């Protein structure tokens, strides 16, 4: 994930001492994105950058990628162990420490900031769908797909396809009117057909989604897999809960039977 972000943000750009840069740590789930803003103090023999930190996103474990260098008040290296001074690798400081960061994670400040903002905005739209906000048109979800492509997070698009079908299952696309539960049933059949086809055509996704104990380490290796599993969870759970809504008995009996069969196939009904 970080490598793709690096390539598409021209991380091969050569920076010089004194440049203010952004060191990016994009996350598969986007909500855990992190970055450092710093000033280049030195270029190492391996081509990495030693920086003084100006700002950073809290919560990320920077000790996995950064090497601390002990310095005095003038910025000169003291020869002491930076690791002994860096007792909390989720916190960074400009007091007595500089950090060597991988060159392939470094971008121009403005470009890096805009990319993280774009990623976050797409994620916010997705989160609003998940939280069932009343005002969320399919057009907005389609716009988010285009924004995801621009932000180099196309892995979210298959999840947005589920989101669009889900939204169309509960709201009239022509006027935004919420459907009565029984009106949603035929639309949900289409949504469940889509979900089942995805799972049947992608054995690895199917195995990861159906696992009683999910392999989150493997799921987090792919943005597409992560968000598909998340979106499928919501779509299937919401369809299952609809069966208990008042007035559902007004639905066409054959359609209702079909929806229950789909949910049984998906493991929601025994």
JSON list of N, CA and C in Angstrom, two decimals, residues 197-244:
[
{"chain": "A", "resi": 197, "resn": "UNK", "atom": "N", "xyz": [-22.34, -13.15, -5.79]},
{"chain": "A", "resi": 197, "resn": "UNK", "atom": "CA", "xyz": [-21.49, -13.30, -6.97]},
{"chain": "A", "resi": 197, "resn": "UNK", "atom": "C", "xyz": [-20.05, -12.91, -6.66]},
{"chain": "A", "resi": 198, "resn": "UNK", "atom": "N", "xyz": [-19.87, -11.85, -5.89]},
{"chain": "A", "resi": 198, "resn": "UNK", "atom": "CA", "xyz": [-18.52, -11.44, -5.49]},
{"chain": "A", "resi": 198, "resn": "UNK", "atom": "C", "xyz": [-17.82, -12.55, -4.72]},
{"chain": "A", "resi": 199, "resn": "UNK", "atom": "N", "xyz": [-18.52, -13.11, -3.76]},
{"chain": "A", "resi": 199, "resn": "UNK", "atom": "CA", "xyz": [-17.92, -14.15, -2.92]},
{"chain": "A", "resi": 199, "resn": "UNK", "atom": "C", "xyz": [-17.67, -15.43, -3.71]},
{"chain": "A", "resi": 200, "resn": "UNK", "atom": "N", "xyz": [-18.61, -15.81, -4.55]},
{"chain": "A", "resi": 200, "resn": "UNK", "atom": "CA", "xyz": [-18.46, -17.04, -5.33]},
{"chain": "A", "resi": 200, "resn": "UNK", "atom": "C", "xyz": [-17.32, -16.93, -6.34]},
{"chain": "A", "resi": 201, "resn": "UNK", "atom": "N", "xyz": [-17.10, -15.72, -6.86]},
{"chain": "A", "resi": 201, "resn": "UNK", "atom": "CA", "xyz": [-16.07, -15.53, -7.89]},
{"chain": "A", "resi": 201, "resn": "UNK", "atom": "C", "xyz": [-14.69, -15.22, -7.31]},
{"chain": "A", "resi": 202, "resn": "UNK", "atom": "N", "xyz": [-14.63, -14.99, -6.00]},
{"chain": "A", "resi": 202, "resn": "UNK", "atom": "CA", "xyz": [-13.35, -14.69, -5.36]},
{"chain": "A", "resi": 202, "resn": "UNK", "atom": "C", "xyz": [-13.18, -15.60, -4.14]},
{"chain": "A", "resi": 203, "resn": "UNK", "atom": "N", "xyz": [-12.68, -16.81, -4.35]},
{"chain": "A", "resi": 203, "resn": "UNK", "atom": "CA", "xyz": [-12.56, -17.79, -3.26]},
{"chain": "A", "resi": 203, "resn": "UNK", "atom": "C", "xyz": [-11.82, -17.27, -2.03]},
{"chain": "A", "resi": 204, "resn": "UNK", "atom": "N", "xyz": [-10.76, -16.51, -2.24]},
{"chain": "A", "resi": 204, "resn": "UNK", "atom": "CA", "xyz": [-10.00, -16.00, -1.09]},
{"chain": "A", "resi": 204, "resn": "UNK", "atom": "C", "xyz": [-10.84, -15.02, -0.29]},
{"chain": "A", "resi": 205, "resn": "UNK", "atom": "N", "xyz": [-11.54, -14.12, -0.99]},
{"chain": "A", "resi": 205, "resn": "UNK", "atom": "CA", "xyz": [-12.43, -13.17, -0.31]},
{"chain": "A", "resi": 205, "resn": "UNK", "atom": "C", "xyz": [-13.52, -13.93, 0.45]},
{"chain": "A", "resi": 206, "resn": "UNK", "atom": "N", "xyz": [-14.08, -14.93, -0.19]},
{"chain": "A", "resi": 206, "resn": "UNK", "atom": "CA", "xyz": [-15.14, -15.74, 0.43]},
{"chain": "A", "resi": 206, "resn": "UNK", "atom": "C", "xyz": [-14.64, -16.39, 1.72]},
{"chain": "A", "resi": 207, "resn": "UNK", "atom": "N", "xyz": [-13.44, -16.95, 1.65]},
{"chain": "A", "resi": 207, "resn": "UNK", "atom": "CA", "xyz": [-12.87, -17.62, 2.83]},
{"chain": "A", "resi": 207, "resn": "UNK", "atom": "C", "xyz": [-12.60, -16.63, 3.95]},
{"chain": "A", "resi": 208, "resn": "UNK", "atom": "N", "xyz": [-12.05, -15.47, 3.60]},
{"chain": "A", "resi": 208, "resn": "UNK", "atom": "CA", "xyz": [-11.74, -14.46, 4.61]},
{"chain": "A", "resi": 208, "resn": "UNK", "atom": "C", "xyz": [-13.02, -13.91, 5.23]},
{"chain": "A", "resi": 209, "resn": "UNK", "atom": "N", "xyz": [-14.05, -13.70, 4.41]},
{"chain": "A", "resi": 209, "resn": "UNK", "atom": "CA", "xyz": [-15.29, -13.12, 4.93]},
{"chain": "A", "resi": 209, "resn": "UNK", "atom": "C", "xyz": [-16.04, -14.10, 5.83]},
{"chain": "A", "resi": 210, "resn": "UNK", "atom": "N", "xyz": [-16.06, -15.37, 5.45]},
{"chain": "A", "resi": 210, "resn": "UNK", "atom": "CA", "xyz": [-16.84, -16.36, 6.19]},
{"chain": "A", "resi": 210, "resn": "UNK", "atom": "C", "xyz": [-16.12, -16.90, 7.43]},
{"chain": "A", "resi": 211, "resn": "UNK", "atom": "N", "xyz": [-14.85, -16.64, 7.56]},
{"chain": "A", "resi": 211, "resn": "UNK", "atom": "CA", "xyz": [-14.08, -17.21, 8.68]},
{"chain": "A", "resi": 211, "resn": "UNK", "atom": "C", "xyz": [-14.68, -16.78, 10.02]},
{"chain": "A", "resi": 212, "resn": "UNK", "atom": "N", "xyz": [-14.82, -17.74, 10.94]},
{"chain": "A", "resi": 212, "resn": "UNK", "atom": "CA", "xyz": [-15.33, -17.43, 12.27]},
{"chain": "A", "resi": 212, "resn": "UNK", "atom": "C", "xyz": [-14.37, -16.51, 13.01]},
{"chain": "A", "resi": 213, "resn": "UNK", "atom": "N", "xyz": [-13.08, -16.76, 12.83]},
{"chain": "A", "resi": 213, "resn": "UNK", "atom": "CA", "xyz": [-12.06, -15.89, 13.39]},
{"chain": "A", "resi": 213, "resn": "UNK", "atom": "C", "xyz": [-11.29, -15.28, 12.22]},
{"chain": "A", "resi": 214, "resn": "UNK", "atom": "N", "xyz": [-11.53, -14.02, 11.98]},
{"chain": "A", "resi": 214, "resn": "UNK", "atom": "CA", "xyz": [-10.99, -13.40, 10.78]},
{"chain": "A", "resi": 214, "resn": "UNK", "atom": "C", "xyz": [-9.48, -13.16, 10.88]},
{"chain": "A", "resi": 215, "resn": "UNK", "atom": "N", "xyz": [-8.82, -13.35, 9.75]},
{"chain": "A", "resi": 215, "resn": "UNK", "atom": "CA", "xyz": [-7.38, -13.14, 9.64]},
{"chain": "A", "resi": 215, "resn": "UNK", "atom": "C", "xyz": [-7.14, -11.68, 9.25]},
{"chain": "A", "resi": 216, "resn": "UNK", "atom": "N", "xyz": [-7.17, -10.80, 10.26]},
{"chain": "A", "resi": 216, "resn": "UNK", "atom": "CA", "xyz": [-7.07, -9.37, 9.97]},
{"chain": "A", "resi": 216, "resn": "UNK", "atom": "C", "xyz": [-5.72, -8.98, 9.41]},
{"chain": "A", "resi": 217, "resn": "UNK", "atom": "N", "xyz": [-4.68, -9.72, 9.75]},
{"chain": "A", "resi": 217, "resn": "UNK", "atom": "CA", "xyz": [-3.36, -9.42, 9.20]},
{"chain": "A", "resi": 217, "resn": "UNK", "atom": "C", "xyz": [-3.39, -9.59, 7.68]},
{"chain": "A", "resi": 218, "resn": "UNK", "atom": "N", "xyz": [-4.05, -10.63, 7.21]},
{"chain": "A", "resi": 218, "resn": "UNK", "atom": "CA", "xyz": [-4.14, -10.87, 5.77]},
{"chain": "A", "resi": 218, "resn": "UNK", "atom": "C", "xyz": [-5.13, -9.89, 5.13]},
{"chain": "A", "resi": 219, "resn": "UNK", "atom": "N", "xyz": [-6.24, -9.65, 5.79]},
{"chain": "A", "resi": 219, "resn": "UNK", "atom": "CA", "xyz": [-7.24, -8.72, 5.26]},
{"chain": "A", "resi": 219, "resn": "UNK", "atom": "C", "xyz": [-6.64, -7.33, 5.06]},
{"chain": "A", "resi": 220, "resn": "UNK", "atom": "N", "xyz": [-5.81, -6.92, 6.00]},
{"chain": "A", "resi": 220, "resn": "UNK", "atom": "CA", "xyz": [-5.22, -5.58, 5.94]},
{"chain": "A", "resi": 220, "resn": "UNK", "atom": "C", "xyz": [-4.13, -5.44, 4.89]},
{"chain": "A", "resi": 221, "resn": "UNK", "atom": "N", "xyz": [-3.80, -6.52, 4.21]},
{"chain": "A", "resi": 221, "resn": "UNK", "atom": "CA", "xyz": [-2.80, -6.43, 3.14]},
{"chain": "A", "resi": 221, "resn": "UNK", "atom": "C", "xyz": [-3.39, -5.82, 1.87]},
{"chain": "A", "resi": 222, "resn": "UNK", "atom": "N", "xyz": [-4.71, -5.77, 1.78]},
{"chain": "A", "resi": 222, "resn": "UNK", "atom": "CA", "xyz": [-5.37, -5.28, 0.57]},
{"chain": "A", "resi": 222, "resn": "UNK", "atom": "C", "xyz": [-6.49, -4.31, 0.92]},
{"chain": "A", "resi": 223, "resn": "UNK", "atom": "N", "xyz": [-6.42, -3.11, 0.38]},
{"chain": "A", "resi": 223, "resn": "UNK", "atom": "CA", "xyz": [-7.48, -2.13, 0.62]},
{"chain": "A", "resi": 223, "resn": "UNK", "atom": "C", "xyz": [-8.80, -2.63, 0.05]},
{"chain": "A", "resi": 224, "resn": "UNK", "atom": "N", "xyz": [-8.77, -3.24, -1.13]},
{"chain": "A", "resi": 224, "resn": "UNK", "atom": "CA", "xyz": [-10.00, -3.74, -1.73]},
{"chain": "A", "resi": 224, "resn": "UNK", "atom": "C", "xyz": [-10.65, -4.79, -0.85]},
{"chain": "A", "resi": 225, "resn": "UNK", "atom": "N", "xyz": [-9.85, -5.74, -0.36]},
{"chain": "A", "resi": 225, "resn": "UNK", "atom": "CA", "xyz": [-10.38, -6.79, 0.50]},
{"chain": "A", "resi": 225, "resn": "UNK", "atom": "C", "xyz": [-10.93, -6.21, 1.80]},
{"chain": "A", "resi": 226, "resn": "UNK", "atom": "N", "xyz": [-10.18, -5.31, 2.41]},
{"chain": "A", "resi": 226, "resn": "UNK", "atom": "CA", "xyz": [-10.60, -4.72, 3.68]},
{"chain": "A", "resi": 226, "resn": "UNK", "atom": "C", "xyz": [-11.97, -4.05, 3.55]},
{"chain": "A", "resi": 227, "resn": "UNK", "atom": "N", "xyz": [-12.12, -3.19, 2.54]},
{"chain": "A", "resi": 227, "resn": "UNK", "atom": "CA", "xyz": [-13.38, -2.45, 2.43]},
{"chain": "A", "resi": 227, "resn": "UNK", "atom": "C", "xyz": [-14.51, -3.31, 1.88]},
{"chain": "A", "resi": 228, "resn": "UNK", "atom": "N", "xyz": [-14.20, -4.31, 1.05]},
{"chain": "A", "resi": 228, "resn": "UNK", "atom": "CA", "xyz": [-15.25, -5.21, 0.60]},
{"chain": "A", "resi": 228, "resn": "UNK", "atom": "C", "xyz": [-15.84, -5.98, 1.77]},
{"chain": "A", "resi": 229, "resn": "UNK", "atom": "N", "xyz": [-14.99, -6.51, 2.62]},
{"chain": "A", "resi": 229, "resn": "UNK", "atom": "CA", "xyz": [-15.48, -7.25, 3.79]},
{"chain": "A", "resi": 229, "resn": "UNK", "atom": "C", "xyz": [-16.30, -6.35, 4.69]},
{"chain": "A", "resi": 230, "resn": "UNK", "atom": "N", "xyz": [-15.84, -5.14, 4.87]},
{"chain": "A", "resi": 230, "resn": "UNK", "atom": "CA", "xyz": [-16.56, -4.17, 5.71]},
{"chain": "A", "resi": 230, "resn": "UNK", "atom": "C", "xyz": [-17.93, -3.84, 5.10]},
{"chain": "A", "resi": 231, "resn": "UNK", "atom": "N", "xyz": [-17.97, -3.62, 3.79]},
{"chain": "A", "resi": 231, "resn": "UNK", "atom": "CA", "xyz": [-19.22, -3.26, 3.12]},
{"chain": "A", "resi": 231, "resn": "UNK", "atom": "C", "xyz": [-20.19, -4.44, 3.07]},
{"chain": "A", "resi": 232, "resn": "UNK", "atom": "N", "xyz": [-19.66, -5.63, 2.83]},
{"chain": "A", "resi": 232, "resn": "UNK", "atom": "CA", "xyz": [-20.51, -6.83, 2.80]},
{"chain": "A", "resi": 232, "resn": "UNK", "atom": "C", "xyz": [-21.13, -7.06, 4.18]},
{"chain": "A", "resi": 233, "resn": "UNK", "atom": "N", "xyz": [-20.34, -6.88, 5.22]},
{"chain": "A", "resi": 233, "resn": "UNK", "atom": "CA", "xyz": [-20.87, -7.01, 6.58]},
{"chain": "A", "resi": 233, "resn": "UNK", "atom": "C", "xyz": [-22.09, -6.12, 6.78]},
{"chain": "A", "resi": 234, "resn": "UNK", "atom": "N", "xyz": [-21.96, -4.87, 6.41]},
{"chain": "A", "resi": 234, "resn": "UNK", "atom": "CA", "xyz": [-23.07, -3.93, 6.61]},
{"chain": "A", "resi": 234, "resn": "UNK", "atom": "C", "xyz": [-24.28, -4.32, 5.76]},
{"chain": "A", "resi": 235, "resn": "UNK", "atom": "N", "xyz": [-24.04, -4.63, 4.50]},
{"chain": "A", "resi": 235, "resn": "UNK", "atom": "CA", "xyz": [-25.15, -4.94, 3.60]},
{"chain": "A", "resi": 235, "resn": "UNK", "atom": "C", "xyz": [-25.92, -6.17, 4.07]},
{"chain": "A", "resi": 236, "resn": "UNK", "atom": "N", "xyz": [-25.20, -7.21, 4.45]},
{"chain": "A", "resi": 236, "resn": "UNK", "atom": "CA", "xyz": [-25.85, -8.45, 4.87]},
{"chain": "A", "resi": 236, "resn": "UNK", "atom": "C", "xyz": [-26.55, -8.27, 6.22]},
{"chain": "A", "resi": 237, "resn": "UNK", "atom": "N", "xyz": [-25.90, -7.60, 7.15]},
{"chain": "A", "resi": 237, "resn": "UNK", "atom": "CA", "xyz": [-26.51, -7.37, 8.46]},
{"chain": "A", "resi": 237, "resn": "UNK", "atom": "C", "xyz": [-27.79, -6.55, 8.34]},
{"chain": "A", "resi": 238, "resn": "UNK", "atom": "N", "xyz": [-27.75, -5.49, 7.54]},
{"chain": "A", "resi": 238, "resn": "UNK", "atom": "CA", "xyz": [-28.93, -4.64, 7.38]},
{"chain": "A", "resi": 238, "resn": "UNK", "atom": "C", "xyz": [-30.09, -5.41, 6.75]},
{"chain": "A", "resi": 239, "resn": "UNK", "atom": "N", "xyz": [-29.77, -6.26, 5.77]},
{"chain": "A", "resi": 239, "resn": "UNK", "atom": "CA", "xyz": [-30.82, -7.05, 5.12]},
{"chain": "A", "resi": 239, "resn": "UNK", "atom": "C", "xyz": [-31.44, -8.03, 6.12]},
{"chain": "A", "resi": 240, "resn": "UNK", "atom": "N", "xyz": [-30.61, -8.60, 6.95]},
{"chain": "A", "resi": 240, "resn": "UNK", "atom": "CA", "xyz": [-31.11, -9.54, 7.97]},
{"chain": "A", "resi": 240, "resn": "UNK", "atom": "C", "xyz": [-32.01, -8.83, 8.98]},
{"chain": "A", "resi": 241, "resn": "UNK", "atom": "N", "xyz": [-31.59, -7.66, 9.43]},
{"chain": "A", "resi": 241, "resn": "UNK", "atom": "CA", "xyz": [-32.38, -6.92, 10.41]},
{"chain": "A", "resi": 241, "resn": "UNK", "atom": "C", "xyz": [-33.72, -6.46, 9.82]},
{"chain": "A", "resi": 242, "resn": "UNK", "atom": "N", "xyz": [-33.75, -6.24, 8.51]},
{"chain": "A", "resi": 242, "resn": "UNK", "atom": "CA", "xyz": [-34.99, -5.82, 7.87]},
{"chain": "A", "resi": 242, "resn": "UNK", "atom": "C", "xyz": [-36.09, -6.86, 8.04]},
{"chain": "A", "resi": 243, "resn": "UNK", "atom": "N", "xyz": [-35.72, -8.13, 8.13]},
{"chain": "A", "resi": 243, "resn": "UNK", "atom": "CA", "xyz": [-36.71, -9.20, 8.25]},
{"chain": "A", "resi": 243, "resn": "UNK", "atom": "C", "xyz": [-37.56, -9.07, 9.51]},
{"chain": "A", "resi": 244, "resn": "UNK", "atom": "N", "xyz": [-37.05, -8.34, 10.49]},
{"chain": "A", "resi": 244, "resn": "UNK", "atom": "CA", "xyz": [-37.78, -8.17, 11.75]},
{"chain": "A", "resi": 244, "resn": "UNK", "atom": "C", "xyz": [-38.53, -6.85, 11.83]}
]
